[in-house]
Amino acid sequence: ERLVEEFEVADGIVIPPGSYGFTRARIEVETASARRFGIDANWSLGGFYDGTLHQIEIGGVWRPSASFNLSFEAEHNIGELPQGDFTQTLVGSRARVNISTALQFSTYWQYDTESRDLGTNTRLRWSFSPLGDVFLVYNHNASDPETGSMQFKSNDLRLKVQYTLRY
C-alpha cells in the first residue's frame, strides 16, 4: 500500500506517508450458508504498516424462513505500531424482510468503539418492474463523546428511482 498523506489509524496514532507491504495469515471456520443457523469466525495476523495487526471476527445468521433473516457481526482489532498500540471493536447487526417478491425491507446498524459512533441504514426497496426499482433510504448517525449519552450527528433521507432502458 502507498500512502500519499498521513493516515490516523486511531486517536493520536498516525501512519506517515510512504510505501508499505503486508504479509498476513488467516484461519477461518464457517458453517454451510444454506443452514437455518450459520456462524463464521476467523483470526488473522501479520504485518500492518510498520507493525502488526491481529483481527478476530465472528458472525452469525438466523434464517427462520425464506422471507426473513437476522445476522450479527463483530470485529476486534489489536494493533501494535511504532507510533503506539491501539484496539478497536466494531459490532453490527442486520435484519432483512422480503415482504413480497417486489418489496424488501432491510436495516443495518454498526457501533465503533474507537470513534464511539453509532450508524444506522434503513432501506425499503420496491421493484415496480423487472427493469425498475424505487429505493427509500434513511441514514442516522449518532456519537457518544464520552458523556455517557448519544448525541445526534446527522440524518439523511433519500429517494432513488432506477430504471434500465434497453435499446
mmCIF file of C-alpha atoms in Angstrom:
data_model
loop_
_atom_site.group_PDB
_atom_site.id
_atom_site.type_symbol
_atom_site.label_atom_id
_atom_site.label_comp_id
_atom_site.label_asym_id
_atom_site.label_seq_id
_atom_site.Cartn_x
_atom_site.Cartn_y
_atom_site.Cartn_z
ATOM 1 C CA GLU A 1 0.000 0.000 0.000
ATOM 2 C CA ARG A 2 1.186 3.503 -0.740
ATOM 3 C CA LEU A 3 0.021 6.388 1.443
ATOM 4 C CA VAL A 4 0.330 9.827 -0.155
ATOM 5 C CA GLU A 5 -0.671 11.600 3.065
ATOM 6 C CA GLU A 6 -0.748 10.852 6.787
ATOM 7 C CA PHE A 7 -3.322 8.294 7.949
ATOM 8 C CA GLU A 8 -4.657 8.430 11.521
ATOM 9 C CA VAL A 9 -5.449 4.797 12.264
ATOM 10 C CA ALA A 10 -6.545 5.567 15.848
ATOM 11 C CA ASP A 11 -6.602 8.615 18.115
ATOM 12 C CA GLY A 12 -3.059 10.008 18.179
ATOM 13 C CA ILE A 13 -1.581 7.131 16.125
ATOM 14 C CA VAL A 14 -0.600 8.495 12.724
ATOM 15 C CA ILE A 15 0.966 6.454 9.913
ATOM 16 C CA PRO A 16 3.377 8.586 7.855
ATOM 17 C CA PRO A 17 3.205 8.692 4.052
ATOM 18 C CA GLY A 18 5.192 6.041 2.229
ATOM 19 C CA SER A 19 5.075 2.553 0.736
ATOM 20 C CA TYR A 20 4.108 -0.400 2.915
ATOM 21 C CA GLY A 21 3.877 -4.118 2.274
ATOM 22 C CA PHE A 22 1.860 -6.591 4.326
ATOM 23 C CA THR A 23 2.167 -10.350 4.758
ATOM 24 C CA ARG A 24 -0.778 -11.760 6.661
ATOM 25 C CA ALA A 25 -2.102 -15.206 7.619
ATOM 26 C CA ARG A 26 -5.734 -16.155 8.210
ATOM 27 C CA ILE A 27 -7.574 -19.066 9.809
ATOM 28 C CA GLU A 28 -11.300 -19.291 9.091
ATOM 29 C CA VAL A 29 -14.145 -21.598 10.095
ATOM 30 C CA GLU A 30 -17.729 -21.358 8.858
ATOM 31 C CA THR A 31 -20.879 -23.405 8.543
ATOM 32 C CA ALA A 32 -22.743 -24.026 5.294
ATOM 33 C CA SER A 33 -24.620 -20.939 4.109
ATOM 34 C CA ALA A 34 -27.838 -22.888 3.364
ATOM 35 C CA ARG A 35 -28.475 -23.813 7.013
ATOM 36 C CA ARG A 36 -31.092 -22.132 9.205
ATOM 37 C CA PHE A 37 -28.368 -21.063 11.657
ATOM 38 C CA GLY A 38 -24.945 -20.117 10.387
ATOM 39 C CA ILE A 39 -21.794 -18.999 12.100
ATOM 40 C CA ASP A 40 -18.362 -17.950 10.955
ATOM 41 C CA ALA A 41 -15.208 -16.993 12.777
ATOM 42 C CA ASN A 42 -11.735 -16.040 11.670
ATOM 43 C CA TRP A 43 -8.462 -14.847 13.085
ATOM 44 C CA SER A 44 -5.853 -13.081 11.002
ATOM 45 C CA LEU A 45 -2.474 -11.717 11.952
ATOM 46 C CA GLY A 46 0.577 -10.252 10.350
ATOM 47 C CA GLY A 47 2.084 -7.051 9.077
ATOM 48 C CA PHE A 48 0.290 -3.743 9.304
ATOM 49 C CA TYR A 49 2.259 -0.729 8.119
ATOM 50 C CA ASP A 50 5.477 -0.976 10.200
ATOM 51 C CA GLY A 51 3.891 -3.106 12.942
ATOM 52 C CA THR A 52 1.455 -5.954 13.392
ATOM 53 C CA LEU A 53 -2.318 -6.332 13.487
ATOM 54 C CA HIS A 54 -4.403 -9.136 14.972
ATOM 55 C CA GLN A 55 -8.031 -9.297 13.800
ATOM 56 C CA ILE A 56 -10.693 -11.506 15.321
ATOM 57 C CA GLU A 57 -14.045 -11.630 13.524
ATOM 58 C CA ILE A 58 -17.207 -13.536 14.372
ATOM 59 C CA GLY A 59 -20.582 -13.517 12.737
ATOM 60 C CA GLY A 60 -23.807 -15.389 12.709
ATOM 61 C CA VAL A 61 -27.089 -15.552 10.880
ATOM 62 C CA TRP A 62 -30.537 -16.891 11.675
ATOM 63 C CA ARG A 63 -32.848 -17.667 8.749
ATOM 64 C CA PRO A 64 -36.196 -18.825 10.187
ATOM 65 C CA SER A 65 -37.863 -18.525 6.766
ATOM 66 C CA ALA A 66 -37.136 -17.561 3.177
ATOM 67 C CA SER A 67 -38.589 -14.117 3.829
ATOM 68 C CA PHE A 68 -36.670 -13.147 6.984
ATOM 69 C CA ASN A 69 -33.112 -13.289 8.260
ATOM 70 C CA LEU A 70 -31.235 -11.691 11.118
ATOM 71 C CA SER A 71 -27.441 -11.501 11.277
ATOM 72 C CA PHE A 72 -24.768 -10.124 13.576
ATOM 73 C CA GLU A 73 -21.068 -9.451 13.237
ATOM 74 C CA ALA A 74 -18.234 -8.351 15.478
ATOM 75 C CA GLU A 75 -14.615 -7.477 14.735
ATOM 76 C CA HIS A 76 -11.857 -6.824 17.260
ATOM 77 C CA ASN A 77 -8.558 -5.310 16.095
ATOM 78 C CA ILE A 78 -5.360 -5.202 18.131
ATOM 79 C CA GLY A 79 -2.637 -3.097 16.534
ATOM 80 C CA GLU A 80 0.960 -2.764 17.639
ATOM 81 C CA LEU A 81 2.820 0.000 15.804
ATOM 82 C CA PRO A 82 5.975 2.025 16.425
ATOM 83 C CA GLN A 83 3.706 5.070 16.850
ATOM 84 C CA GLY A 84 1.672 3.305 19.574
ATOM 85 C CA ASP A 85 -0.733 0.464 20.228
ATOM 86 C CA PHE A 86 -4.488 0.505 19.705
ATOM 87 C CA THR A 87 -7.576 -1.656 19.992
ATOM 88 C CA GLN A 88 -10.838 -1.192 18.147
ATOM 89 C CA THR A 89 -14.089 -3.115 18.181
ATOM 90 C CA LEU A 90 -16.896 -2.939 15.627
ATOM 91 C CA VAL A 91 -20.259 -4.587 16.252
ATOM 92 C CA GLY A 92 -23.233 -4.642 13.950
ATOM 93 C CA SER A 93 -26.478 -6.334 13.095
ATOM 94 C CA ARG A 94 -28.676 -6.622 10.017
ATOM 95 C CA ALA A 95 -32.321 -7.579 9.548
ATOM 96 C CA ARG A 96 -33.854 -8.346 6.153
ATOM 97 C CA VAL A 97 -37.516 -8.908 5.407
ATOM 98 C CA ASN A 98 -38.821 -9.898 1.975
ATOM 99 C CA ILE A 99 -42.387 -8.665 2.266
ATOM 100 C CA SER A 100 -43.103 -9.899 -1.257
ATOM 101 C CA THR A 101 -41.047 -10.651 -4.368
ATOM 102 C CA ALA A 102 -41.297 -6.959 -5.256
ATOM 103 C CA LEU A 103 -40.935 -5.336 -1.808
ATOM 104 C CA GLN A 104 -37.962 -5.720 0.541
ATOM 105 C CA PHE A 105 -37.054 -4.017 3.824
ATOM 106 C CA SER A 106 -33.618 -4.072 5.450
ATOM 107 C CA THR A 107 -31.909 -2.300 8.287
ATOM 108 C CA TYR A 108 -28.289 -2.297 9.432
ATOM 109 C CA TRP A 109 -26.617 -0.754 12.466
ATOM 110 C CA GLN A 110 -22.956 -0.576 13.470
ATOM 111 C CA TYR A 111 -21.086 0.738 16.526
ATOM 112 C CA ASP A 112 -17.372 1.593 16.509
ATOM 113 C CA THR A 113 -15.568 1.774 19.882
ATOM 114 C CA GLU A 114 -12.708 3.900 18.500
ATOM 115 C CA SER A 115 -14.838 6.747 17.131
ATOM 116 C CA ARG A 116 -17.742 5.983 19.514
ATOM 117 C CA ASP A 117 -20.098 6.344 16.534
ATOM 118 C CA LEU A 118 -23.389 4.536 16.005
ATOM 119 C CA GLY A 119 -24.722 4.434 12.476
ATOM 120 C CA THR A 120 -27.934 3.004 11.066
ATOM 121 C CA ASN A 121 -29.018 2.447 7.478
ATOM 122 C CA THR A 122 -32.622 1.504 6.731
ATOM 123 C CA ARG A 123 -33.807 0.749 3.207
ATOM 124 C CA LEU A 124 -37.128 0.000 1.557
ATOM 125 C CA ARG A 125 -36.880 -1.343 -1.996
ATOM 126 C CA TRP A 126 -39.818 -1.695 -4.369
ATOM 127 C CA SER A 127 -39.262 -3.381 -7.728
ATOM 128 C CA PHE A 128 -42.089 -1.905 -9.808
ATOM 129 C CA SER A 129 -40.976 -3.724 -12.967
ATOM 130 C CA PRO A 130 -38.193 -6.115 -13.997
ATOM 131 C CA LEU A 131 -36.287 -3.033 -15.199
ATOM 132 C CA GLY A 132 -37.126 -0.565 -12.430
ATOM 133 C CA ASP A 133 -36.685 -0.081 -8.689
ATOM 134 C CA VAL A 134 -37.513 2.603 -6.150
ATOM 135 C CA PHE A 135 -35.377 2.886 -3.011
ATOM 136 C CA LEU A 136 -36.227 4.869 0.095
ATOM 137 C CA VAL A 137 -33.107 5.069 2.281
ATOM 138 C CA TYR A 138 -32.768 6.575 5.751
ATOM 139 C CA ASN A 139 -29.377 7.010 7.470
ATOM 140 C CA HIS A 140 -28.967 8.140 11.060
ATOM 141 C CA ASN A 141 -25.678 8.738 12.857
ATOM 142 C CA ALA A 142 -25.019 9.492 16.495
ATOM 143 C CA SER A 143 -21.886 9.743 18.597
ATOM 144 C CA ASP A 144 -21.024 9.288 22.258
ATOM 145 C CA PRO A 145 -18.381 11.931 23.023
ATOM 146 C CA GLU A 146 -17.548 10.282 26.392
ATOM 147 C CA THR A 147 -20.553 11.888 28.060
ATOM 148 C CA GLY A 148 -22.452 8.661 28.538
ATOM 149 C CA SER A 149 -25.297 9.589 26.194
ATOM 150 C CA MET A 150 -25.549 9.525 22.429
ATOM 151 C CA GLN A 151 -25.512 12.889 20.651
ATOM 152 C CA PHE A 152 -27.125 13.474 17.249
ATOM 153 C CA LYS A 153 -24.675 13.752 14.316
ATOM 154 C CA SER A 154 -26.685 13.506 11.112
ATOM 155 C CA ASN A 155 -29.828 12.287 9.372
ATOM 156 C CA ASP A 156 -30.256 11.611 5.681
ATOM 157 C CA LEU A 157 -33.386 10.567 3.795
ATOM 158 C CA ARG A 158 -33.065 9.755 0.095
ATOM 159 C CA LEU A 159 -35.394 8.599 -2.623
ATOM 160 C CA LYS A 160 -33.823 6.901 -5.609
ATOM 161 C CA VAL A 161 -35.535 5.705 -8.777
ATOM 162 C CA GLN A 162 -33.613 3.386 -11.050
ATOM 163 C CA TYR A 163 -34.832 2.276 -14.462
ATOM 164 C CA THR A 164 -32.952 0.462 -17.176
ATOM 165 C CA LEU A 165 -33.568 1.445 -20.790
ATOM 166 C CA ARG A 166 -32.820 -1.275 -23.304
ATOM 167 C CA TYR A 167 -32.343 -0.471 -26.953
#
